[in-house]
Coordinates of C-alpha atoms in Angstrom, one line a residue:
Chain A
X1 CA 0.4 -0.2 0.1
X2 CA 1.4 3.6 -0.6
X3 CA 0.3 6.7 0.9
X4 CA 1.1 9.7 -1.0
X5 CA 3.5 12.2 1.4
X6 CA 4.4 15.7 0.9
X7 CA 7.4 17.0 1.7
X8 CA 11.2 16.1 0.3
X9 CA 10.7 18.3 -2.9
X10 CA 13.9 20.6 -1.8
X11 CA 16.3 17.3 -1.3
X12 CA 15.4 15.7 -4.7
X13 CA 15.9 19.1 -6.4
X14 CA 19.1 18.7 -4.6
X15 CA 19.4 15.4 -5.7
X16 CA 18.8 16.1 -9.5
X17 CA 21.4 18.6 -9.3
X18 CA 24.1 16.8 -7.6
X19 CA 23.0 14.1 -10.5
X20 CA 23.4 16.2 -13.0
X21 CA 26.8 17.4 -11.9
X22 CA 28.5 13.7 -11.1
X23 CA 27.0 13.2 -14.6
X24 CA 29.7 15.2 -15.4
X25 CA 31.8 14.6 -13.4
X26 CA 35.3 16.4 -13.5
X27 CA 35.0 19.6 -15.2
X28 CA 38.5 20.1 -16.2
X29 CA 38.0 17.2 -18.5
X30 CA 36.8 17.1 -22.1
X31 CA 32.9 16.6 -22.3
X32 CA 31.6 13.6 -24.2
X33 CA 30.0 14.4 -27.3
X34 CA 27.2 12.0 -28.4
X35 CA 28.7 11.9 -31.8
X36 CA 32.0 10.4 -30.3
X37 CA 29.6 7.6 -28.5
X38 CA 27.8 7.2 -30.8
X39 CA 31.1 6.1 -32.7
X40 CA 33.8 5.2 -30.2
X41 CA 31.3 3.2 -27.9
X42 CA 29.3 1.6 -30.5
X43 CA 28.7 -1.4 -29.3
X44 CA 27.4 -0.2 -26.0
X45 CA 24.9 2.0 -29.0
X46 CA 23.6 -1.4 -30.3
X47 CA 22.3 -3.1 -26.9
X48 CA 20.8 -0.1 -26.1
X49 CA 18.7 -0.1 -29.8
X50 CA 18.5 -4.0 -30.1
X51 CA 17.2 -4.1 -25.7
X52 CA 15.6 -0.1 -26.3
X53 CA 13.4 -2.0 -29.2
X54 CA 14.3 0.9 -31.4
X55 CA 16.6 1.5 -33.9
X56 CA 18.3 4.9 -34.1
X57 CA 21.7 5.4 -33.3
X58 CA 22.0 9.0 -32.2
X59 CA 19.6 8.3 -29.5
X60 CA 20.9 5.3 -27.9
X61 CA 24.4 7.8 -27.4
X62 CA 22.2 10.0 -26.3
X63 CA 20.9 7.7 -23.9
X64 CA 24.3 6.3 -22.7
X65 CA 25.7 9.8 -22.4
X66 CA 22.3 10.9 -19.4
X67 CA 22.7 7.6 -18.0
X68 CA 26.5 8.1 -17.4
X69 CA 26.7 4.9 -18.7
X70 CA 24.1 2.3 -17.6
X71 CA 22.5 0.6 -19.7
X72 CA 19.8 -0.5 -19.2
X73 CA 19.0 2.9 -18.2
X74 CA 19.9 3.7 -20.9
X75 CA 17.4 0.9 -22.0
X76 CA 15.1 2.5 -20.0
X77 CA 15.0 6.1 -21.2
X78 CA 14.8 4.4 -24.9
X79 CA 11.5 2.8 -23.7
X80 CA 10.1 6.0 -22.9
X81 CA 10.8 7.9 -26.0
X82 CA 9.5 5.6 -28.3
X83 CA 6.2 5.1 -27.2
X84 CA 5.7 8.7 -27.9
X85 CA 6.2 8.3 -31.4
X86 CA 3.4 7.4 -33.9
X87 CA 3.5 4.4 -35.0
X88 CA 3.7 5.0 -39.8
X89 CA 3.4 1.0 -39.5
X90 CA 5.2 -2.1 -40.1
X91 CA 8.3 -2.9 -42.9
X92 CA 8.3 -6.0 -45.2
X93 CA 10.2 -8.5 -43.7
X94 CA 13.7 -7.5 -44.0
X95 CA 15.8 -10.1 -46.6
X96 CA 19.0 -11.3 -44.5
X97 CA 20.0 -13.3 -47.5
X98 CA 20.6 -9.3 -49.5
X99 CA 21.9 -8.4 -46.8
X100 CA 25.6 -6.1 -46.9
X101 CA 27.9 -8.5 -45.6
X102 CA 30.7 -7.3 -42.7
X103 CA 30.5 -10.9 -41.1
X104 CA 30.1 -14.2 -42.0
X105 CA 30.7 -17.1 -40.6
X106 CA 29.3 -21.3 -40.4
X107 CA 31.3 -23.5 -38.0
X108 CA 29.7 -25.7 -40.0
X109 CA 31.3 -25.3 -43.3
X110 CA 34.4 -24.2 -43.8
X111 CA 33.9 -24.0 -48.0
X112 CA 30.8 -22.4 -47.6
X113 CA 29.4 -20.7 -51.2
X114 CA 30.4 -17.2 -50.2
X115 CA 33.4 -18.1 -47.9
X116 CA 34.3 -16.9 -44.3
X117 CA 34.7 -13.5 -43.5
X118 CA 35.8 -12.7 -40.3
X119 CA 34.8 -8.8 -40.4
X120 CA 35.8 -6.2 -37.1
X121 CA 35.5 -9.2 -33.9
X122 CA 37.8 -9.8 -31.4
X123 CA 38.1 -13.4 -32.4
X124 CA 41.5 -14.1 -32.5
X125 CA 42.4 -10.7 -30.0
X126 CA 44.6 -11.4 -27.2
X127 CA 42.7 -10.0 -24.4
X128 CA 45.5 -8.3 -23.4
X129 CA 44.6 -5.0 -22.4
X130 CA 46.2 -2.2 -24.6
X131 CA 48.0 1.0 -23.7
X132 CA 48.3 2.1 -26.4
X133 CA 45.2 3.5 -26.5
X134 CA 45.4 5.0 -23.1
X135 CA 48.3 6.9 -24.6
X136 CA 47.5 10.1 -26.1
X137 CA 46.6 10.9 -30.0
X138 CA 46.8 8.0 -30.9
X139 CA 45.0 7.2 -34.5
X140 CA 45.8 3.4 -35.7
X141 CA 46.3 3.5 -39.2
X142 CA 44.1 2.1 -41.8
X143 CA 46.9 -1.4 -42.8
X144 CA 43.6 -3.4 -44.3
X145 CA 45.1 -4.8 -47.5
X146 CA 43.7 -5.2 -50.6
X147 CA 42.3 -9.2 -51.0
X148 CA 43.8 -11.3 -53.3
X149 CA 41.1 -11.2 -55.4
X150 CA 38.3 -8.6 -55.1
X151 CA 35.0 -10.1 -54.9
X152 CA 33.3 -7.1 -55.6
X153 CA 32.8 -5.3 -58.9
X154 CA 33.7 -1.7 -59.7
X155 CA 30.9 0.0 -57.8
X156 CA 30.5 -2.9 -54.7
X157 CA 27.0 -3.1 -54.9
X158 CA 27.0 -6.7 -55.9
X159 CA 28.1 -7.3 -52.2
X160 CA 24.8 -6.2 -51.4
X161 CA 22.8 -9.1 -53.7
X162 CA 21.7 -13.0 -52.7
X163 CA 24.0 -14.5 -50.4
X164 CA 23.0 -17.9 -49.6
X165 CA 22.0 -18.8 -46.6
X166 CA 23.9 -22.1 -45.0
X167 CA 20.6 -24.0 -44.0
X168 CA 19.3 -24.0 -47.2
X169 CA 22.2 -26.5 -48.7
X170 CA 21.1 -28.6 -46.0
X171 CA 17.0 -27.9 -47.0
X172 CA 18.2 -28.6 -50.8
X173 CA 19.3 -32.2 -49.0
X174 CA 15.6 -33.0 -46.9
X175 CA 18.2 -33.2 -44.0
X176 CA 17.1 -30.0 -42.1
X177 CA 13.6 -29.4 -40.9
X178 CA 12.3 -25.9 -42.8
X179 CA 10.5 -22.8 -41.6
X180 CA 7.2 -22.7 -43.6
X181 CA 6.7 -19.0 -45.0
X182 CA 4.2 -16.9 -43.9
X183 CA 2.3 -13.1 -44.5
X184 CA 0.5 -13.6 -41.4
X185 CA 0.9 -10.5 -39.1
X186 CA 3.0 -11.3 -36.5
X187 CA 1.6 -10.8 -32.8
X188 CA 3.2 -7.5 -31.3
X189 CA 4.4 -7.3 -27.5
X190 CA 4.5 -3.0 -27.2
X191 CA 0.7 -3.1 -28.2
X192 CA -1.3 -5.6 -26.8
X193 CA -0.3 -7.5 -23.3
X194 CA 1.7 -11.4 -23.9
X195 CA -1.1 -13.9 -24.0
X196 CA 0.3 -17.4 -23.3
X197 CA 1.1 -19.8 -24.5
X198 CA 2.9 -17.1 -27.1
X199 CA 3.4 -18.3 -30.8
X200 CA 7.3 -17.9 -31.8
X201 CA 7.4 -14.8 -33.0
X202 CA 5.9 -13.4 -30.3
X203 CA 8.4 -15.2 -28.9
X204 CA 11.6 -13.8 -31.2
X205 CA 10.2 -10.6 -30.2
X206 CA 10.4 -11.0 -26.5
X207 CA 13.5 -12.6 -27.4
X208 CA 15.6 -10.3 -29.6
X209 CA 14.3 -7.1 -27.2
X210 CA 15.1 -9.3 -23.7
X211 CA 18.1 -9.0 -21.7
X212 CA 21.2 -9.8 -22.9
X213 CA 23.3 -10.9 -20.0
X214 CA 19.1 -12.6 -18.9
X215 CA 19.6 -14.6 -22.3
X216 CA 22.9 -15.5 -22.8
X217 CA 22.4 -17.2 -19.0
X218 CA 19.6 -19.6 -20.5
X219 CA 21.1 -20.7 -23.3
X220 CA 24.4 -21.0 -21.7
X221 CA 21.9 -23.0 -19.5
X222 CA 21.0 -25.1 -22.4
X223 CA 24.5 -26.1 -22.9
X224 CA 25.7 -27.4 -20.2
X225 CA 22.4 -29.9 -19.7
X226 CA 19.8 -27.9 -19.0
X227 CA 17.4 -28.5 -21.8
X228 CA 20.4 -29.7 -24.2
X229 CA 20.0 -29.2 -27.8
X230 CA 23.3 -29.4 -29.3
X231 CA 23.7 -26.4 -30.9
X232 CA 26.6 -25.6 -33.7
X233 CA 25.8 -22.2 -35.5
X234 CA 25.6 -22.8 -38.8
X235 CA 26.0 -20.0 -39.5
X236 CA 26.7 -16.5 -38.4
X237 CA 26.3 -12.5 -40.0
X238 CA 26.4 -9.4 -39.8
X239 CA 25.5 -6.5 -42.3
X240 CA 23.5 -3.9 -43.2
X241 CA 20.0 -4.2 -44.7
X242 CA 17.5 -2.0 -46.6
X243 CA 14.2 -2.0 -44.8
X244 CA 10.9 -1.1 -46.9
X245 CA 7.6 -0.1 -46.8
X246 CA 4.9 -0.4 -48.3
X247 CA 3.1 3.6 -49.1
X248 CA -0.3 3.1 -49.2
X249 CA -0.9 6.5 -51.4
X250 CA 1.9 6.2 -53.7
X251 CA 0.8 2.4 -54.5
X252 CA 4.7 0.9 -53.9
X253 CA 6.8 -0.2 -51.4
X254 CA 9.8 2.7 -50.9
X255 CA 12.8 2.2 -48.9
X256 CA 13.1 3.9 -45.6
X257 CA 16.6 3.4 -45.0
X258 CA 18.9 0.5 -43.6
X259 CA 20.0 -1.3 -40.6
X260 CA 22.5 -3.1 -39.5
X261 CA 22.5 -6.5 -37.3
X262 CA 23.5 -9.7 -36.4
X263 CA 21.8 -12.9 -37.2
X264 CA 22.4 -16.7 -36.3
X265 CA 21.1 -20.0 -37.6
X266 CA 21.9 -22.7 -35.6
X267 CA 21.6 -26.0 -37.2
X268 CA 21.0 -28.8 -33.9
X269 CA 21.7 -32.4 -33.7
X270 CA 18.1 -34.3 -33.5
X271 CA 16.8 -37.7 -32.9
X272 CA 13.7 -37.7 -33.4
X273 CA 10.6 -38.1 -32.1
X274 CA 7.3 -39.4 -31.8
X275 CA 6.6 -37.3 -34.2
X276 CA 8.9 -36.0 -36.1
X277 CA 11.4 -37.8 -38.5
X278 CA 15.9 -37.9 -37.3
X279 CA 16.8 -34.3 -39.3
X280 CA 18.8 -31.5 -38.1
X281 CA 16.1 -28.5 -36.9
X282 CA 17.2 -24.8 -36.3
X283 CA 17.2 -22.2 -34.0
X284 CA 17.2 -18.6 -34.6
X285 CA 18.4 -15.2 -33.9
X286 CA 18.5 -11.9 -34.9
X287 CA 19.1 -8.5 -33.5
X288 CA 19.6 -5.1 -33.9
X289 CA 23.3 -3.9 -34.3
X290 CA 26.8 -6.4 -34.4
X291 CA 25.7 -7.9 -31.5
X292 CA 26.6 -11.1 -32.1
X293 CA 26.4 -12.8 -28.8
X294 CA 23.0 -12.1 -28.7
X295 CA 22.0 -13.6 -31.4
X296 CA 23.7 -16.9 -30.9
X297 CA 22.1 -16.6 -27.2
X298 CA 18.5 -15.6 -28.4
X299 CA 19.0 -19.0 -31.6
X300 CA 20.3 -21.4 -28.8
X301 CA 17.0 -20.2 -26.5
X302 CA 14.7 -19.9 -29.3
X303 CA 15.5 -23.7 -30.4
X304 CA 15.3 -24.5 -26.7
X305 CA 11.5 -23.5 -26.3
X306 CA 10.7 -24.8 -29.2
X307 CA 10.5 -28.5 -27.6
X308 CA 6.6 -28.9 -27.9
X309 CA 6.5 -28.1 -31.2
X310 CA 9.2 -30.7 -32.3
X311 CA 7.5 -33.5 -29.5
X312 CA 10.5 -33.9 -27.1
X313 CA 10.0 -34.0 -23.7
X314 CA 9.7 -31.4 -21.6
X315 CA 13.0 -32.2 -18.8
X316 CA 11.4 -29.0 -16.8
X317 CA 14.8 -26.6 -18.3
X318 CA 14.2 -23.2 -17.3
X319 CA 14.6 -22.7 -21.0
X320 CA 12.0 -24.9 -22.1
X321 CA 10.0 -22.9 -19.8
X322 CA 7.9 -20.3 -22.0
X323 CA 6.6 -18.5 -19.1
X324 CA 9.3 -18.2 -16.8
X325 CA 11.6 -17.1 -20.0
X326 CA 8.9 -14.2 -21.9
X327 CA 7.6 -13.1 -18.2
X328 CA 11.6 -12.5 -16.4
X329 CA 13.6 -11.4 -19.7
X330 CA 12.4 -7.8 -19.9
X331 CA 15.0 -6.0 -18.2
X332 CA 13.2 -2.7 -17.9
X333 CA 10.3 -4.7 -16.7
X334 CA 12.1 -6.4 -13.8
X335 CA 14.0 -3.3 -12.9
X336 CA 10.6 -1.5 -12.4
X337 CA 9.8 -4.4 -10.2
X338 CA 12.9 -4.6 -8.5
X339 CA 13.6 -1.1 -7.6
X340 CA 9.6 -0.2 -6.6
X341 CA 10.4 -2.3 -2.9
X342 CA 13.1 0.7 -2.5
X343 CA 10.4 3.2 -2.2
X344 CA 8.3 4.1 0.9
X345 CA 6.7 1.2 1.7
X346 CA 6.0 2.7 5.4
X347 CA 2.5 1.6 6.1
X348 CA 3.2 -2.4 4.5
X349 CA 5.7 -2.1 7.2
X350 CA 3.5 -0.4 10.0
X351 CA 1.1 -3.8 9.1
X352 CA 4.1 -6.0 9.1
X353 CA 5.2 -4.7 12.6
X354 CA 2.2 -4.7 14.1
X355 CA 2.0 -8.1 13.2
X356 CA 4.7 -9.8 14.7
X357 CA 4.2 -7.7 17.5
X358 CA 1.2 -10.2 17.8
X359 CA 2.4 -13.1 16.8
X360 CA 5.0 -13.4 19.4
X361 CA 3.2 -11.8 21.8
X362 CA 0.8 -15.2 21.5
X363 CA 3.4 -16.8 21.1
X364 CA 5.0 -15.9 24.5
X365 CA 2.0 -16.4 25.9
X366 CA 1.3 -20.2 24.9
X367 CA 4.6 -21.0 25.9
X368 CA 4.5 -19.3 29.1
X369 CA 0.7 -21.2 29.7
X370 CA 2.3 -24.8 28.9
X371 CA 5.1 -24.5 31.2
Chain B
X1 CA 5.2 -9.3 -60.4
X2 CA 7.4 -6.1 -62.1
X3 CA 6.4 -2.2 -61.7
X4 CA 6.5 -0.2 -64.0
X5 CA 9.8 1.6 -65.3
X6 CA 9.0 5.0 -63.5
X7 CA 7.7 3.2 -60.8
X8 CA 10.9 1.1 -60.5
X9 CA 13.0 4.4 -61.1
X10 CA 10.8 6.4 -58.6
X11 CA 11.3 4.0 -56.1
X12 CA 14.7 4.2 -56.2
X13 CA 15.5 7.4 -55.8
X14 CA 13.4 7.6 -53.0
X15 CA 15.1 5.0 -51.2
X16 CA 18.3 6.9 -52.7
X17 CA 17.4 9.7 -51.0
X18 CA 16.7 7.9 -47.9
X19 CA 19.8 6.6 -47.4
X20 CA 21.7 10.1 -48.3
X21 CA 23.3 11.7 -45.1
X22 CA 21.1 14.5 -43.9
X23 CA 24.1 17.1 -44.1
X24 CA 25.4 15.4 -47.1
X25 CA 21.9 15.8 -48.6
X26 CA 22.0 19.7 -47.2
X27 CA 24.9 20.5 -49.3
X28 CA 24.1 19.4 -52.4
X29 CA 20.9 21.1 -53.0
X30 CA 20.6 23.5 -50.4
X31 CA 17.9 26.0 -51.3
X32 CA 14.7 24.7 -50.7
X33 CA 12.0 26.1 -53.9
X34 CA 9.2 27.1 -52.8
X35 CA 6.4 25.1 -51.4
X36 CA 2.7 24.2 -49.2
X37 CA 3.1 21.6 -46.8
X38 CA 0.5 18.8 -47.6
X39 CA 1.8 16.3 -44.4
X40 CA 4.4 18.8 -42.5
X41 CA 7.4 17.2 -41.6
X42 CA 6.5 14.5 -38.6
X43 CA 8.3 11.8 -36.4
X44 CA 7.2 8.4 -35.5
X45 CA 8.6 4.7 -36.1
X46 CA 8.3 1.6 -37.7
X47 CA 7.5 -1.1 -36.9
X48 CA 11.3 -3.0 -38.9
X49 CA 9.5 -7.3 -39.5
X50 CA 12.6 -10.0 -39.8
X51 CA 10.9 -13.8 -40.5
X52 CA 12.2 -16.9 -38.0
X53 CA 14.7 -18.8 -39.5
X54 CA 15.5 -16.2 -42.1
X55 CA 12.8 -17.4 -44.8
X56 CA 9.6 -18.4 -42.3
X57 CA 6.9 -16.6 -40.0
X58 CA 7.2 -12.8 -40.2
X59 CA 7.9 -11.4 -36.3
X60 CA 8.3 -8.0 -35.0
X61 CA 12.1 -6.9 -34.5
X62 CA 11.8 -3.4 -33.2
X63 CA 11.0 0.1 -34.5
X64 CA 13.1 2.1 -36.6
X65 CA 12.6 6.4 -36.4
X66 CA 11.3 7.8 -39.4
X67 CA 10.2 11.3 -40.2
X68 CA 7.8 11.6 -43.6
X69 CA 6.7 14.9 -45.2
X70 CA 4.1 15.5 -48.0
X71 CA 4.2 18.5 -49.8
X72 CA 3.3 19.7 -53.4
X73 CA 5.2 22.7 -55.6
X74 CA 4.0 25.6 -56.5
X75 CA 3.6 24.6 -60.0
X76 CA 1.5 21.3 -57.9
X77 CA 4.1 18.3 -58.5
X78 CA 3.6 16.3 -55.1
X79 CA 6.4 14.7 -53.5
X80 CA 6.7 12.2 -50.4
X81 CA 9.1 10.7 -48.5
X82 CA 9.4 8.2 -45.3
X83 CA 13.3 8.8 -44.2
X84 CA 15.4 7.0 -41.5
X85 CA 15.9 9.4 -38.0
X86 CA 14.0 12.2 -37.3
X87 CA 16.2 15.1 -38.9
X88 CA 12.8 17.3 -40.4
X89 CA 15.1 19.4 -43.5
X90 CA 16.0 15.2 -44.8
X91 CA 12.3 14.7 -45.2
X92 CA 11.6 18.1 -46.5
X93 CA 14.8 17.7 -49.0
X94 CA 13.9 14.6 -49.7
X95 CA 10.1 14.9 -50.8
X96 CA 11.4 18.0 -52.8
X97 CA 13.6 16.3 -55.0
X98 CA 11.0 13.9 -55.5
X99 CA 8.4 16.3 -56.6
X100 CA 11.1 18.4 -59.1
X101 CA 11.8 15.1 -60.7
X102 CA 8.4 14.9 -61.7
X103 CA 9.0 18.7 -63.4
X104 CA 11.5 20.2 -66.5
X105 CA 14.1 20.6 -63.8
X106 CA 14.6 16.1 -63.2
X107 CA 17.9 16.1 -65.8
X108 CA 19.5 19.0 -63.3
X109 CA 18.3 16.8 -60.6
X110 CA 19.7 14.4 -61.6
X111 CA 23.3 15.3 -62.4
X112 CA 23.4 17.6 -59.4
X113 CA 21.6 15.5 -56.6
X114 CA 21.2 11.8 -57.5
X115 CA 24.1 11.2 -59.2
X116 CA 26.9 12.2 -57.1
X117 CA 24.7 10.4 -53.7
X118 CA 24.6 7.6 -55.8
X119 CA 28.8 7.6 -56.3
X120 CA 29.2 8.2 -52.9
X121 CA 26.6 5.6 -51.4
X122 CA 28.7 3.1 -53.9
X123 CA 32.2 4.2 -53.0
X124 CA 31.2 3.8 -49.4
X125 CA 29.2 0.3 -49.6
X126 CA 32.5 -0.8 -51.9
X127 CA 35.1 0.6 -49.3
X128 CA 33.5 -1.9 -47.0
X129 CA 33.2 -4.7 -49.3
X130 CA 37.0 -5.1 -49.9
X131 CA 37.2 -3.6 -45.7
X132 CA 34.7 -7.2 -45.6
X133 CA 36.9 -9.9 -48.5
X134 CA 40.2 -8.7 -47.0
X135 CA 39.0 -10.7 -44.2
X136 CA 38.1 -13.5 -46.0
X137 CA 39.6 -16.8 -44.5
X138 CA 41.3 -18.4 -46.8
X139 CA 41.8 -22.0 -45.8
X140 CA 44.9 -24.7 -47.3
X141 CA 44.7 -28.2 -45.8
X142 CA 47.3 -29.3 -43.8
X143 CA 49.5 -32.5 -45.4
X144 CA 47.5 -35.8 -44.2
X145 CA 49.9 -39.0 -42.0
X146 CA 47.9 -41.0 -44.7
X147 CA 48.8 -38.7 -47.1
X148 CA 52.6 -39.4 -47.4

């Protein structure tokens, strides 16, 4: 129970003024610009866009600056902002087969058509602190040399041409479960409250905006045996895709921009069930920005949640439990409920105190009567 | 289903204007001719969709900020714009170019605005594609014991 309390306004004003001062830090140090955050802390920006569920690098960078680098607070700011925007419509589903790739790797096929492209990855770095970055005025020179055989023509445009998905090769041999294409309007948890049992499209929406740490831990739990799904990364790709939308007053679709996304498709060992033949099955991850840890995690959790559809047993593993996963994946919801317990609960607590006093008195009286 | 060529050409230029850097478009097209706003620049969001497994059922991935604008030149042509981001001047310029491409000025705009935007976008993409290609793995197989 909450009661209206008066007073404290002056203290709150002073707290906010101090917050602003602390956010700025030492004024002897140059202030960080939003553009610097956008360009140099791009992976934090990507995470805020993915979990904030709004692709706008400038706003995500601003949110990071305002929140003093508290990324969940930044996600909260983005979520609050997006509720103020009118919804113009929905895009056609993006075509990840026509992605302009900056990274594309497969753990299942060495020589896949289109090749393995490492891209700007932390993989194979030694994870040693680079003290050169701490030194003043460093600008590492670009040492990228042209490849031996350039796969692009003179325009480079056809890098955005179709690069087949690895799962497509397996499909051809009938060794992998196929996706059923469709054009039904997917449910939108930002518009209607989440209903359980959920459909796969609703689960994918909840996972792509879910907390990276939570989704990562769940995915890890499946690897350690809690709902094991034997996943291989069939393909991981990062790049930009065009966003296209139908404009009713024009009567045709136009590109309204492009977004960077990370896509992960797992290929999972599956020995068959009561309803399905032995074949490879799939998990899917698609996340805004360069966010590969999240995309891989999402694909593992997506696969674990498909146990029912594939006729597998429910082993009681957390990652198989749709309600557990979907109701706890959102870090803004979780933070709101968690942190509300720090707000005044004076009347609740007064009632608790009285209850405990009465129970104690009764227990003591009963004990004395028995003696 | 193939669209008539005039629609394909318009889709192409509208996409190019939407993807253009707002500052660069402002440089190439600094002076806005007189016009009436039919729908003044408005900032909103579009829900971006993906497909399960890349090819399956659609799902909602997240929104993107978009600014839209519809205007009419004093000569009557109507221009539309839906551009990513929250830059109202970007949307206005994109709608103006869309409208003016339906006038006598089309040839001039094609050369002065669209051609440079296209060339620069192409160069940006090619630059990233070249960097990506430089990180392409060339596998080689070590000689195995049984082959010796």
